[in-house]
């Protein structure tokens, strides 16, 4: 999917915050984006992949962090040991 096609889909789905992230990346105002890998940025996995690929192509570093659910599971595992 091209950048313009992707922006059109985002616009049609009223995902203005994601469009703003892309615009910030294009201006050089977004260098890193922290995400919980299990959640991603968008619920739609294909759209999520497309947006993340575009952001990375614009020089944004995607940093995956553990989400709260993973943290709780890790804590439970340590307590059980």
mmCIF file of C-alpha atoms in Angstrom:
data_model
loop_
_atom_site.group_PDB
_atom_site.id
_atom_site.type_symbol
_atom_site.label_atom_id
_atom_site.label_comp_id
_atom_site.label_asym_id
_atom_site.label_seq_id
_atom_site.Cartn_x
_atom_site.Cartn_y
_atom_site.Cartn_z
ATOM 1 C CA UNK A 1 0.000 0.000 0.000
ATOM 2 C CA UNK A 2 1.373 3.411 -0.915
ATOM 3 C CA UNK A 3 1.613 6.278 1.541
ATOM 4 C CA UNK A 4 -1.333 8.045 -0.089
ATOM 5 C CA UNK A 5 -3.486 4.906 -0.055
ATOM 6 C CA UNK A 6 -2.639 4.345 3.594
ATOM 7 C CA UNK A 7 -3.491 7.928 4.533
ATOM 8 C CA UNK A 8 -6.800 7.614 2.673
ATOM 9 C CA UNK A 9 -7.707 4.479 4.668
ATOM 10 C CA UNK A 10 -6.732 6.189 7.920
ATOM 11 C CA UNK A 11 -8.731 9.268 6.966
ATOM 12 C CA UNK A 12 -11.794 7.167 6.073
ATOM 13 C CA UNK A 13 -11.543 5.478 9.477
ATOM 14 C CA UNK A 14 -11.115 8.850 11.230
ATOM 15 C CA UNK A 15 -7.733 7.861 12.654
ATOM 16 C CA UNK A 16 -6.495 11.432 12.895
ATOM 17 C CA UNK A 17 -3.974 10.712 15.672
ATOM 18 C CA UNK A 18 -2.221 8.121 13.515
ATOM 19 C CA UNK A 19 -2.204 10.550 10.573
ATOM 20 C CA UNK A 20 -0.617 13.142 12.876
ATOM 21 C CA UNK A 21 2.084 10.621 13.865
ATOM 22 C CA UNK A 22 2.892 10.061 10.193
ATOM 23 C CA UNK A 23 2.976 13.804 9.511
ATOM 24 C CA UNK A 24 5.254 14.343 12.523
ATOM 25 C CA UNK A 25 7.570 11.613 11.219
ATOM 26 C CA UNK A 26 7.651 13.253 7.787
ATOM 27 C CA UNK A 27 8.653 16.561 9.393
ATOM 28 C CA UNK A 28 11.352 14.854 11.450
ATOM 29 C CA UNK A 29 9.517 15.565 14.697
ATOM 30 C CA UNK A 30 9.088 11.882 15.589
ATOM 31 C CA UNK A 31 12.223 9.809 16.054
ATOM 32 C CA UNK A 32 11.028 7.017 18.344
ATOM 33 C CA UNK A 33 7.719 5.360 19.090
ATOM 34 C CA UNK A 34 7.242 3.087 22.094
ATOM 35 C CA UNK A 35 4.630 0.360 21.718
ATOM 36 C CA UNK A 36 3.508 -2.671 23.623
ATOM 37 C CA UNK A 37 4.234 -5.380 21.066
ATOM 38 C CA UNK A 38 1.167 -7.391 22.046
ATOM 39 C CA UNK A 39 -1.059 -4.350 21.446
ATOM 40 C CA UNK A 40 0.582 -2.621 18.510
ATOM 41 C CA UNK A 41 -0.616 0.763 17.341
ATOM 42 C CA UNK A 42 -3.889 -0.227 15.667
ATOM 43 C CA UNK A 43 -6.367 -3.046 16.209
ATOM 44 C CA UNK A 44 -6.344 -4.094 12.553
ATOM 45 C CA UNK A 45 -3.145 -6.181 12.234
ATOM 46 C CA UNK A 46 -2.677 -5.509 8.500
ATOM 47 C CA UNK A 47 -3.208 -1.777 8.868
ATOM 48 C CA UNK A 48 -0.981 -1.777 11.941
ATOM 49 C CA UNK A 49 1.829 -3.457 9.957
ATOM 50 C CA UNK A 50 1.452 -0.969 7.083
ATOM 51 C CA UNK A 51 1.570 2.063 9.394
ATOM 52 C CA UNK A 52 4.587 0.756 11.301
ATOM 53 C CA UNK A 53 6.421 -0.002 8.040
ATOM 54 C CA UNK A 54 5.726 3.522 6.799
ATOM 55 C CA UNK A 55 6.915 5.051 10.068
ATOM 56 C CA UNK A 56 10.098 2.988 9.962
ATOM 57 C CA UNK A 57 10.710 4.017 6.342
ATOM 58 C CA UNK A 58 10.458 7.619 7.547
ATOM 59 C CA UNK A 59 13.245 6.969 10.060
ATOM 60 C CA UNK A 60 11.165 6.314 13.161
ATOM 61 C CA UNK A 61 12.610 3.723 15.526
ATOM 62 C CA UNK A 62 9.925 1.434 16.932
ATOM 63 C CA UNK A 63 10.717 0.429 20.509
ATOM 64 C CA UNK A 64 8.716 -2.464 21.880
ATOM 65 C CA UNK A 65 8.086 -2.406 25.618
ATOM 66 C CA UNK A 66 6.352 -4.913 27.837
ATOM 67 C CA UNK A 67 2.742 -4.070 28.482
ATOM 68 C CA UNK A 68 1.154 -4.260 31.946
ATOM 69 C CA UNK A 69 -0.406 -7.636 31.223
ATOM 70 C CA UNK A 70 2.979 -9.152 30.396
ATOM 71 C CA UNK A 71 4.489 -7.521 33.507
ATOM 72 C CA UNK A 72 1.806 -9.066 35.716
ATOM 73 C CA UNK A 73 2.382 -12.499 34.178
ATOM 74 C CA UNK A 74 6.126 -12.203 34.746
ATOM 75 C CA UNK A 75 5.552 -11.172 38.381
ATOM 76 C CA UNK A 76 3.186 -14.107 38.919
ATOM 77 C CA UNK A 77 5.769 -16.476 37.460
ATOM 78 C CA UNK A 78 8.466 -15.128 39.803
ATOM 79 C CA UNK A 79 6.145 -15.455 42.822
ATOM 80 C CA UNK A 80 5.386 -19.079 41.947
ATOM 81 C CA UNK A 81 9.110 -19.953 41.832
#
